[in-house]
Tab-separated table of C-alpha atoms in Angstrom:
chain	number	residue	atom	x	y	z
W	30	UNK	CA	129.487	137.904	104.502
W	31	UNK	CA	126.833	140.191	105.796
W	32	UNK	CA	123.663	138.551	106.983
W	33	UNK	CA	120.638	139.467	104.487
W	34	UNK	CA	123.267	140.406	101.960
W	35	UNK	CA	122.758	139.336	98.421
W	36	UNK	CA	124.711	136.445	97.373
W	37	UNK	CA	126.469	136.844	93.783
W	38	UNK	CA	125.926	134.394	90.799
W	39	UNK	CA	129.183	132.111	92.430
W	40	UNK	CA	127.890	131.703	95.287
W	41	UNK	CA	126.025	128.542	96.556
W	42	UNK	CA	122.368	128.348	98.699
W	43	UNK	CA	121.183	125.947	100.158
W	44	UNK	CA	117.389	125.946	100.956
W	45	UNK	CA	113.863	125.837	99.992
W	46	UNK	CA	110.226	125.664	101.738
W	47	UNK	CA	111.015	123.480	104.715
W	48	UNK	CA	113.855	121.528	106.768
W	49	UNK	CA	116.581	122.426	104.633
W	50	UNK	CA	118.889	122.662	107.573
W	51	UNK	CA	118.830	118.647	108.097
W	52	UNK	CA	121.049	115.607	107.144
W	53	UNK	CA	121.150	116.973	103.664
W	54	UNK	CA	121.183	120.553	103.356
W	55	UNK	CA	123.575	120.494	106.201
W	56	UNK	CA	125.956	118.204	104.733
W	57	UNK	CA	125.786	120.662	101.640
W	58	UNK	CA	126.800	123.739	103.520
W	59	UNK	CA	128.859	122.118	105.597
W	60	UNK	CA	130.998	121.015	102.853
W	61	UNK	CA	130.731	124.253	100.609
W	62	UNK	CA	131.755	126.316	103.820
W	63	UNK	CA	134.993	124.536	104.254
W	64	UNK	CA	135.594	124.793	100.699
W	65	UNK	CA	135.881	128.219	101.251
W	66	UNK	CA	132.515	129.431	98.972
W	67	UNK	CA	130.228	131.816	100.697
W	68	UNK	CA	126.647	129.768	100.827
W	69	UNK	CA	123.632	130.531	103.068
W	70	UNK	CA	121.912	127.764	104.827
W	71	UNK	CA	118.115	129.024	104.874
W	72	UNK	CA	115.342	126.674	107.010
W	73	UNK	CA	111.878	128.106	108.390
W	74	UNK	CA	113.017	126.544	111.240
W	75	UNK	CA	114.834	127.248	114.094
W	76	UNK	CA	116.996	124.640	116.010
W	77	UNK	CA	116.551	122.743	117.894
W	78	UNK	CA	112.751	121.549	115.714
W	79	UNK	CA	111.415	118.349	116.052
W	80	UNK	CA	111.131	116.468	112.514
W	81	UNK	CA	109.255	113.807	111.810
W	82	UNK	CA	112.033	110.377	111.293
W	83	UNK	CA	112.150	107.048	112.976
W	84	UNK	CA	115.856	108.260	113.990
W	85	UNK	CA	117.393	105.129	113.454
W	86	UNK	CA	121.056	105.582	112.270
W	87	UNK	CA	122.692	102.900	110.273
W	88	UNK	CA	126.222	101.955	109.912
W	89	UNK	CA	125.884	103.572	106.442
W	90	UNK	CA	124.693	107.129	107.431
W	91	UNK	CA	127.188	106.764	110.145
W	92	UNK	CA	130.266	106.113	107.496
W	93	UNK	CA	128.829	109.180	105.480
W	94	UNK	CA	128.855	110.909	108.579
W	95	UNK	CA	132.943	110.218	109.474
W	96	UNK	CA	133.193	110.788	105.645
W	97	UNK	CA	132.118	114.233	105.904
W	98	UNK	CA	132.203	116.224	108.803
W	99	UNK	CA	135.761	114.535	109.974
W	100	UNK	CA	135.199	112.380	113.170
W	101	UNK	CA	132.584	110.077	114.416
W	102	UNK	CA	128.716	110.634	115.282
W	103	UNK	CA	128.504	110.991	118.613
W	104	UNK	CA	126.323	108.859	120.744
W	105	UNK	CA	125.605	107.644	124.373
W	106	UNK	CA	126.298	104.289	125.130
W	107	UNK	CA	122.876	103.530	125.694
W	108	UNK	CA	121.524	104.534	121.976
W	109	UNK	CA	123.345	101.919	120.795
W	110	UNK	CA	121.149	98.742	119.497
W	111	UNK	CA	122.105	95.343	118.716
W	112	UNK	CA	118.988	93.494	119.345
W	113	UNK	CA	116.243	93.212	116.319
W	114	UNK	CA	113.164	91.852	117.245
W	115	UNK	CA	111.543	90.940	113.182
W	116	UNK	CA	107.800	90.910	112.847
W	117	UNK	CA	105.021	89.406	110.750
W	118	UNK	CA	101.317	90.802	111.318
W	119	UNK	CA	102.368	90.394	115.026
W	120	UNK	CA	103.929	86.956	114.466
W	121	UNK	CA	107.785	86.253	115.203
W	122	UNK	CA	110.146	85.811	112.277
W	123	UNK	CA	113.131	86.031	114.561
W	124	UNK	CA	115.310	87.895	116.568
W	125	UNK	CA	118.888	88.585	115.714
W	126	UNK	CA	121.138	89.553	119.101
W	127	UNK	CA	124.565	90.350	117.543
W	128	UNK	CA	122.949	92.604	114.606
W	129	UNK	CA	125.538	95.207	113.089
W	130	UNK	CA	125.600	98.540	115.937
W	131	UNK	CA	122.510	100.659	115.029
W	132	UNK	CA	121.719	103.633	117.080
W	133	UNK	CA	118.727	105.434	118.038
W	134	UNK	CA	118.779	109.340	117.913
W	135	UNK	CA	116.011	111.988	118.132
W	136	UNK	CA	116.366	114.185	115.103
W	137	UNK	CA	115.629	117.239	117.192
W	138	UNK	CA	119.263	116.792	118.457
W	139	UNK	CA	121.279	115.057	115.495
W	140	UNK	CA	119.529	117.900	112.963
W	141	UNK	CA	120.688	120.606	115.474
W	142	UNK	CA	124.030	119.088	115.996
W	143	UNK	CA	124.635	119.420	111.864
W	144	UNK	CA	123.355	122.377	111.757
W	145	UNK	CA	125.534	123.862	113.857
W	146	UNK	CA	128.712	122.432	112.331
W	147	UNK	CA	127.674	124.047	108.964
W	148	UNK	CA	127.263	127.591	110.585
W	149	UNK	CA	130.632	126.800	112.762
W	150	UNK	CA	132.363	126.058	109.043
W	151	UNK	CA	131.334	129.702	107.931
W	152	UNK	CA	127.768	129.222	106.346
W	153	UNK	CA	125.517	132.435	106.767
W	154	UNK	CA	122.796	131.732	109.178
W	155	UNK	CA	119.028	132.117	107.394
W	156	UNK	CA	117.290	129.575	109.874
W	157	UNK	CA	114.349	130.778	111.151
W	158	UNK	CA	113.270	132.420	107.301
W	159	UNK	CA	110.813	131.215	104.907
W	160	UNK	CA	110.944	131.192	101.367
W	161	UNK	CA	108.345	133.089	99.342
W	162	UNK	CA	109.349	132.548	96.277
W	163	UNK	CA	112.075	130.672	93.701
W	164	UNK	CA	113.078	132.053	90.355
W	165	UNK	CA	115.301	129.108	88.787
W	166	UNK	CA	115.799	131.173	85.315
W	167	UNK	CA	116.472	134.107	87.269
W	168	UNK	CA	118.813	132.437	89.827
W	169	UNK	CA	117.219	133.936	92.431
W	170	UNK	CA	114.674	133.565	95.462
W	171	UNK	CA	112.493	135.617	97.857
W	172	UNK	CA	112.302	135.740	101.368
W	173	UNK	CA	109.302	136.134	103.010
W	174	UNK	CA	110.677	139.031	105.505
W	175	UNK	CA	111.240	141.081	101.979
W	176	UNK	CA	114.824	139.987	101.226
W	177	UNK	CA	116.026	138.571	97.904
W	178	UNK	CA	118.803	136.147	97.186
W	179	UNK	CA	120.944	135.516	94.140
W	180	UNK	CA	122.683	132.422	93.419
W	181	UNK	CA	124.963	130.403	91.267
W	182	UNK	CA	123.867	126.825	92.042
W	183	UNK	CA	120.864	126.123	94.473
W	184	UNK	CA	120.495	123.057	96.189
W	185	UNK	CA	116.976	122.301	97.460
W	186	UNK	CA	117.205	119.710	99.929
W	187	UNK	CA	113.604	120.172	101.492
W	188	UNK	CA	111.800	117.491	101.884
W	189	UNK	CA	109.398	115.095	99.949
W	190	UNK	CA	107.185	118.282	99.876
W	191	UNK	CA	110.203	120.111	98.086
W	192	UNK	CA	109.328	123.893	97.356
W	193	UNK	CA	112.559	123.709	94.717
W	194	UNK	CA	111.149	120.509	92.930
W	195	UNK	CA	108.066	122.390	92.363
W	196	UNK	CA	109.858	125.339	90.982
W	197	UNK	CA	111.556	123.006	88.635
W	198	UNK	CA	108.662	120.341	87.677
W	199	UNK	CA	105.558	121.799	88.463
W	200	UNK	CA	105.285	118.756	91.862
W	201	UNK	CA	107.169	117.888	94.222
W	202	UNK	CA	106.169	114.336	94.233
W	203	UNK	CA	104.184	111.564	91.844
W	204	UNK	CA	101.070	110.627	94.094
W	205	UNK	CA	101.104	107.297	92.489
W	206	UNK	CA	104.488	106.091	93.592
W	207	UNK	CA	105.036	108.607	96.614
W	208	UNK	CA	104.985	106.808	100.176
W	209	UNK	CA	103.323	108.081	103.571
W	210	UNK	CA	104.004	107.767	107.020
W	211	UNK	CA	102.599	108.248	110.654
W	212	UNK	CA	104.014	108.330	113.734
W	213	UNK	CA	103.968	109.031	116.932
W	214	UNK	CA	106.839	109.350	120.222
W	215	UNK	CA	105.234	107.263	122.921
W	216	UNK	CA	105.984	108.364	126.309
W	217	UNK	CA	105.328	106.801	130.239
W	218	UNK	CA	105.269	103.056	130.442
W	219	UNK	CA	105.931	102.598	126.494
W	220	UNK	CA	109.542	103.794	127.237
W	221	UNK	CA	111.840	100.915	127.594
W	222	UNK	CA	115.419	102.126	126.387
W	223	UNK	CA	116.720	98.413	126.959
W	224	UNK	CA	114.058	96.719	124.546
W	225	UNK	CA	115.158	95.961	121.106
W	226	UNK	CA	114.259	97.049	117.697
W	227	UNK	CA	111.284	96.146	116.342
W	228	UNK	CA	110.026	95.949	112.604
W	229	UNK	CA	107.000	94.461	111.645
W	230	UNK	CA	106.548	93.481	107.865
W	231	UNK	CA	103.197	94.467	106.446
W	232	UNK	CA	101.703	96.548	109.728
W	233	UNK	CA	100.821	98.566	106.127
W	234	UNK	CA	100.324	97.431	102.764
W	235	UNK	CA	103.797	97.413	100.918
W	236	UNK	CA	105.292	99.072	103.945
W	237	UNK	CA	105.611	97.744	107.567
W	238	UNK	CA	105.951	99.000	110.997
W	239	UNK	CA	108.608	100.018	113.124
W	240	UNK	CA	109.300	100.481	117.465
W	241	UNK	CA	112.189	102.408	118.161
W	242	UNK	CA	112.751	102.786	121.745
W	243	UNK	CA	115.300	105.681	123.039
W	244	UNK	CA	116.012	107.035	126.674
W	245	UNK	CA	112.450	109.333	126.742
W	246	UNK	CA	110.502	107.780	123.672
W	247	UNK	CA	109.629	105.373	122.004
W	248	UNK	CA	109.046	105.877	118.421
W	249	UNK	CA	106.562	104.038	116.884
W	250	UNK	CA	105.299	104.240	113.401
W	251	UNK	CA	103.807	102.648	109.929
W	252	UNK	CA	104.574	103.418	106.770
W	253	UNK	CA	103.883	101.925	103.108
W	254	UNK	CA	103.075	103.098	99.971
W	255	UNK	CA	100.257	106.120	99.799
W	256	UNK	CA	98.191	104.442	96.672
W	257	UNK	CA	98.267	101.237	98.795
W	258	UNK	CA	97.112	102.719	101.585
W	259	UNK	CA	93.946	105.319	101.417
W	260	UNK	CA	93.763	105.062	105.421
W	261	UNK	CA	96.849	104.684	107.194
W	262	UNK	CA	95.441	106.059	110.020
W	263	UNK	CA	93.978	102.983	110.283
W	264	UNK	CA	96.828	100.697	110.327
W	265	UNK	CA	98.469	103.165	112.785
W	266	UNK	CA	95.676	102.229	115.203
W	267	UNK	CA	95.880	98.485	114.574
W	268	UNK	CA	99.685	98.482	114.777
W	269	UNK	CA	100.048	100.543	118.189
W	270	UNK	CA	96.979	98.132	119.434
W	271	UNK	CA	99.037	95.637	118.259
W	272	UNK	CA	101.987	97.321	120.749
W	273	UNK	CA	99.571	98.033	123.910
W	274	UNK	CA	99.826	101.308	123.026
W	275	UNK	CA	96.948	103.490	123.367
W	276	UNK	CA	96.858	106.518	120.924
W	277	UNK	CA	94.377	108.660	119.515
W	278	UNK	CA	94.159	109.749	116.166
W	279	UNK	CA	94.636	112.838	115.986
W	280	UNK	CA	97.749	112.679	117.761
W	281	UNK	CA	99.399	111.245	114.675
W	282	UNK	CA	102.092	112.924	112.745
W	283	UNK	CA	102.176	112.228	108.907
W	284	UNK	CA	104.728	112.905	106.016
W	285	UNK	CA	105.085	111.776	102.777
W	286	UNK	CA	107.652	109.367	101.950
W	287	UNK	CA	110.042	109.149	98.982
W	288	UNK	CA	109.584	104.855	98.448
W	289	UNK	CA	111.933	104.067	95.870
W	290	UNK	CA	110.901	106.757	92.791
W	291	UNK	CA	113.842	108.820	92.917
W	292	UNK	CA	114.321	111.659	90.533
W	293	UNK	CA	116.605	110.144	87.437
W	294	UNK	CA	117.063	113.877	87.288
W	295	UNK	CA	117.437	115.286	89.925
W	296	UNK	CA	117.350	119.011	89.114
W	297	UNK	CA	117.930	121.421	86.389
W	298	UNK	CA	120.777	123.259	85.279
W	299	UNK	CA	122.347	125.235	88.767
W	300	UNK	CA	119.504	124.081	90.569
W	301	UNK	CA	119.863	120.465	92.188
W	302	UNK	CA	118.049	118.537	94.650
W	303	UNK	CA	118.891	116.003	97.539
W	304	UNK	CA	118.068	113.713	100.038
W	305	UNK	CA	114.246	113.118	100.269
W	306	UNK	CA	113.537	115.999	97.547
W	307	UNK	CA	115.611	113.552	95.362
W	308	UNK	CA	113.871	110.748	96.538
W	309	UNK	CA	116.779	109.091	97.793
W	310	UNK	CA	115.202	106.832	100.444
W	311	UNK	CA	115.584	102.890	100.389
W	312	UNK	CA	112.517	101.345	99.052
W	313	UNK	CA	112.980	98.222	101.409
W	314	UNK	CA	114.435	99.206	104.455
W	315	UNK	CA	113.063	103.056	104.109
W	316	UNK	CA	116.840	104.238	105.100
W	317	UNK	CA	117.036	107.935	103.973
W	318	UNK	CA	119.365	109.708	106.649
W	319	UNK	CA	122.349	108.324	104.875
W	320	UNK	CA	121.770	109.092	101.589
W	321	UNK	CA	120.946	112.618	102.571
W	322	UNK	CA	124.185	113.177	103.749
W	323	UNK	CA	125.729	111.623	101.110
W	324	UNK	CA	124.114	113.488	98.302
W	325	UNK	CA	123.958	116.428	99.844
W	326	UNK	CA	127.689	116.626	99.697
W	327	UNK	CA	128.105	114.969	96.367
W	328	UNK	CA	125.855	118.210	95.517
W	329	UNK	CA	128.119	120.221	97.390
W	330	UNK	CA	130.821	119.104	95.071
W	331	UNK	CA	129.100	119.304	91.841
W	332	UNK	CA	127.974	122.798	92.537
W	333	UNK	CA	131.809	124.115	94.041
W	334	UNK	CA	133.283	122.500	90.752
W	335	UNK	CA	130.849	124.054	88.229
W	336	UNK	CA	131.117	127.238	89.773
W	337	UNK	CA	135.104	127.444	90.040
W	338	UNK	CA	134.867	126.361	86.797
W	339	UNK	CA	132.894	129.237	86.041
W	340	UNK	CA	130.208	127.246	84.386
W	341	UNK	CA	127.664	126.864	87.183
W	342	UNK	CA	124.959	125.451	84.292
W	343	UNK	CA	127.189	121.990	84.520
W	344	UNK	CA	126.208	121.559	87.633
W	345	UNK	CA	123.139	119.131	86.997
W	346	UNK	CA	125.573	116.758	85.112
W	347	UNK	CA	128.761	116.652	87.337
W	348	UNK	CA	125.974	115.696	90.319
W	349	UNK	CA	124.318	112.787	88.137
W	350	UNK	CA	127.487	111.526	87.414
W	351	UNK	CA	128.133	111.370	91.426
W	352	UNK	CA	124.814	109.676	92.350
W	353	UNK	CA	125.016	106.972	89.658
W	354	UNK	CA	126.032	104.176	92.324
W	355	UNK	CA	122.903	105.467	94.216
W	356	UNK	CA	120.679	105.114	91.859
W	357	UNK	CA	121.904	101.897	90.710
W	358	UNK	CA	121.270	100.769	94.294
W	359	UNK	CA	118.125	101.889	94.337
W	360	UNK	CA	117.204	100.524	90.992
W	361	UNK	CA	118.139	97.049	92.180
W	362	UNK	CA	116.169	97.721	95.636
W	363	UNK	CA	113.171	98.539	93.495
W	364	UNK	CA	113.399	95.159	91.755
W	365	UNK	CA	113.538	93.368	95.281
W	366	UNK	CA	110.762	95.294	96.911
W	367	UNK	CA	107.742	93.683	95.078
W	368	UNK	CA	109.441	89.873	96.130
W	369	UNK	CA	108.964	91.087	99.937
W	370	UNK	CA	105.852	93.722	99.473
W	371	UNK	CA	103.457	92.024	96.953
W	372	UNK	CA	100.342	90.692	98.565
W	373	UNK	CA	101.112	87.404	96.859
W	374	UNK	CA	104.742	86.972	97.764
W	375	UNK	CA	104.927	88.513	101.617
W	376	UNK	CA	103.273	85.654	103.370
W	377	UNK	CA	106.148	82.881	101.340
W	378	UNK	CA	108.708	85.450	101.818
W	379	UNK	CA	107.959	85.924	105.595
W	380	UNK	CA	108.192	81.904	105.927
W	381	UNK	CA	111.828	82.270	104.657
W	382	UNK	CA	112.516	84.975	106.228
W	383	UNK	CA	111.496	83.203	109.778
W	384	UNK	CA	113.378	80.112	108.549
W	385	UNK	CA	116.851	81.778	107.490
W	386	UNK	CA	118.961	83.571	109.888
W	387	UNK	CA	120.806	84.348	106.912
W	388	UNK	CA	118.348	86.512	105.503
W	389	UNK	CA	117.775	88.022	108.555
W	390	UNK	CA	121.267	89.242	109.026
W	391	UNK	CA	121.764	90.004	105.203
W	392	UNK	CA	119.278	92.785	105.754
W	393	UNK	CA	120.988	94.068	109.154
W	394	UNK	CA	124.274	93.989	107.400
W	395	UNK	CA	122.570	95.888	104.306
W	396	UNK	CA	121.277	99.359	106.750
W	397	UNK	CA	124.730	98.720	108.024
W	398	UNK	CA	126.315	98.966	104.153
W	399	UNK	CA	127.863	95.564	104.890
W	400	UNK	CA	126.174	94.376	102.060
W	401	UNK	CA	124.925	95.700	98.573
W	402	UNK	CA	121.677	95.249	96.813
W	403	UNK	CA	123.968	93.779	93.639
W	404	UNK	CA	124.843	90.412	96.293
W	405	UNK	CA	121.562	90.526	97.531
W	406	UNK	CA	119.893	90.647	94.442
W	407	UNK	CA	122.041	87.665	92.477
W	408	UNK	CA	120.903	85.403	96.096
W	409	UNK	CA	117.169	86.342	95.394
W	410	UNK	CA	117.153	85.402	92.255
W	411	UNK	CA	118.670	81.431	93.234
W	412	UNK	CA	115.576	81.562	95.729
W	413	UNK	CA	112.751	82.777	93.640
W	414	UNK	CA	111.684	79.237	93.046
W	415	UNK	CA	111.325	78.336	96.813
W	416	UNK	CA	109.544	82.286	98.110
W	417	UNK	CA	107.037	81.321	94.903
W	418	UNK	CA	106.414	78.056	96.174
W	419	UNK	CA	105.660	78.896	99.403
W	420	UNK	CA	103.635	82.139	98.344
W	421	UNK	CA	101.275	79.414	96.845
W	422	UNK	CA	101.344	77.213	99.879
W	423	UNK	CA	100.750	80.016	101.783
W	424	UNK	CA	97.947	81.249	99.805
W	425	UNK	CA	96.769	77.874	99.669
């Protein structure tokens, strides 16, 4: 394919206003370019780009990874975490040594590193181009350098902030339900590569706070539901306080959050979304990197089907059908999240939490996909006597 050509109606895109070229959108290309489909992976970016993500990879995005690109995510030996130190407001709920391998990855490198593989499979290159434009009845989009683009299925896999969802729904996200996080990479004396993970339940208001440390950073960050939280700028300072850390304001880095409201649709017709533009992130754990992958070549396979098919408007419905055990994971995770979030139930929860080892490693082993919300659920629901009882103590 020549670069800058345009793409007939069977061919596949994958883009839209920002990272596109990520966990998701690469996934997507990757798999449509080893399919043998001509698709064009378009990102604003160039890569290597830094991207705002706590960079922790779970044994789940890791089995998506194997899954899809054909051999293991590569790490050093020292990214590798087994130590989780869990938080409340500052106040030890436990630590769990022998927790379930996670490892801790800058995007900049892992986004670059999937990138790469897609445009090795045979994708056409279009990093480093915006997008001026998306015409979903026309099955087309504009380029901001004057080029146009035709298409048979799209797959916008851009972000919270998605340019495609906005196309298609008028917003990108519902402000009421959307989540919000800051961040920062702490350098110097913060950097400890040896210290364990930390996550601190309610360092934000239905959210909590997280300490990643990595051989040159450490990333630290809050994050919690936007409606919750008018001032999270605010709970950044307290939490990196909280940490020793001294940070100023304004050197912050915020992004909305997908918290749980994924799209029940997730598209229209040709045009489908993934990953965060889906809003396929964990509402408890606020795990995205796996489901990006995993959707994004679920989309992949929708979109190669309907269009060797030659029915590329079927699209929408052969994806839905592949993300129904996501979204019925996430629809369980939503009904846990208020038992752990909720003002009134965090401080009884916490207690157990501190008090059950069990608990502690049921979580691990769920990032790790040891574990599924169903079993999870059905064990909440024998202990929502006790967590209420000692939400009223607590309160009390």
């Amino acid at each position: 394919m020549q670069r800058g050509g345009v793409f007939g109606r069977r061919k596949l895109i994958v883009g839209g206003a920002d990272h596109k070229a990520g966990p998701a959108g690469g996934a997507a290309a990757f798999t449509t370019a080893k399919a043998g489909l001509r698709v064009a992976l378009i990102d604003r970016k160039t890569f290597p780009r830094d991207k705002l993500c706590g960079g922790l990879i779970t044994g789940r995005a890791r089995r998506h990874y194997a899954e899809i690109f054909g051999h293991e995510m590569p790490f050093e030996a020292q990214d590798r975490k087994t130590t989780v130190d869990f938080r409340f407001r500052g106040a030890p709920m436990g630590v769990i040594s022998d927790a379930p391998p996670l490892c801790a990855t800058m995007r900049r490198d892992m986004d670059a590193m999937i990138c790469a593989q897609a445009l090795g499979a045979g994708a056409a290159d279009f990093t480093g181009v915006s997008v001026a434009g998306i015409d979903p009845e026309a099955k087309s989009l504009a380029l901001k350098d004057g080029r146009r683009i035709g298409f048979g299925v799209l797959i916008g896999a851009d972000g919270a902030n998605s340019q495609v969802a906005k196309a298609l729904f008028g917003e990108a996200f519902d402000r009421a339900e959307v989540g919000f996080g800051l961040e920062i990479e702490a350098v110097g004396e913060h950097v400890d590569p040896s210290a364990p993970i930390r996550i601190d339940l309610a360092a934000a208001k239905w959210g909590y706070g997280w300490s990643f440390p990595k051989r040159c950073s450490t990333t630290i960050g809050v994050g919690g539901l936007l409606a919750k939280n008018p001032d999270m700028k605010v709970a950044m300072a307290e939490y990196c306080a909280l940490l020793g850390v001294e940070a100023d304001k304004s050197s912050f880095k915020g992004q909305f959050l997908p918290f749980g409201d994924f799209r029940k649709v997730p598209g229209r017709g040709a045009v489908l979304l993934a990953g965060d533009a889906a809003g396929l992130v964990d509402p408890i754990t606020g795990e995205g990197i796996g489901y990006a992958m995993q959707s994004g070549h679920l989309a992949a396979q929708a979109g190669i089907e309907a269009l060797r098919a030659r029915r590329p408007q079927t699209a929408l419905a052969l994806y839905r059908r592949h993300l129904r055990p996501i979204h019925r994971a996430l629809c369980m995770a939503r009904l846990i999240r208020p038992v752990i979030f909720l003002p009134a139930m965090e401080a009884g929860f916490a207690r157990a939490f501190r008090r059950s080892s069990t608990l502690r490693m049921q979580y691990l082993r769920l990032m790790a996909g040891e574990a599924e919300y169903g079993d999870i659920l059905a064990r909440l629901i024998l202990r929502l006597p006790r967590l209420t009882v000692l939400a009223i103590r607590a309160k009390f």
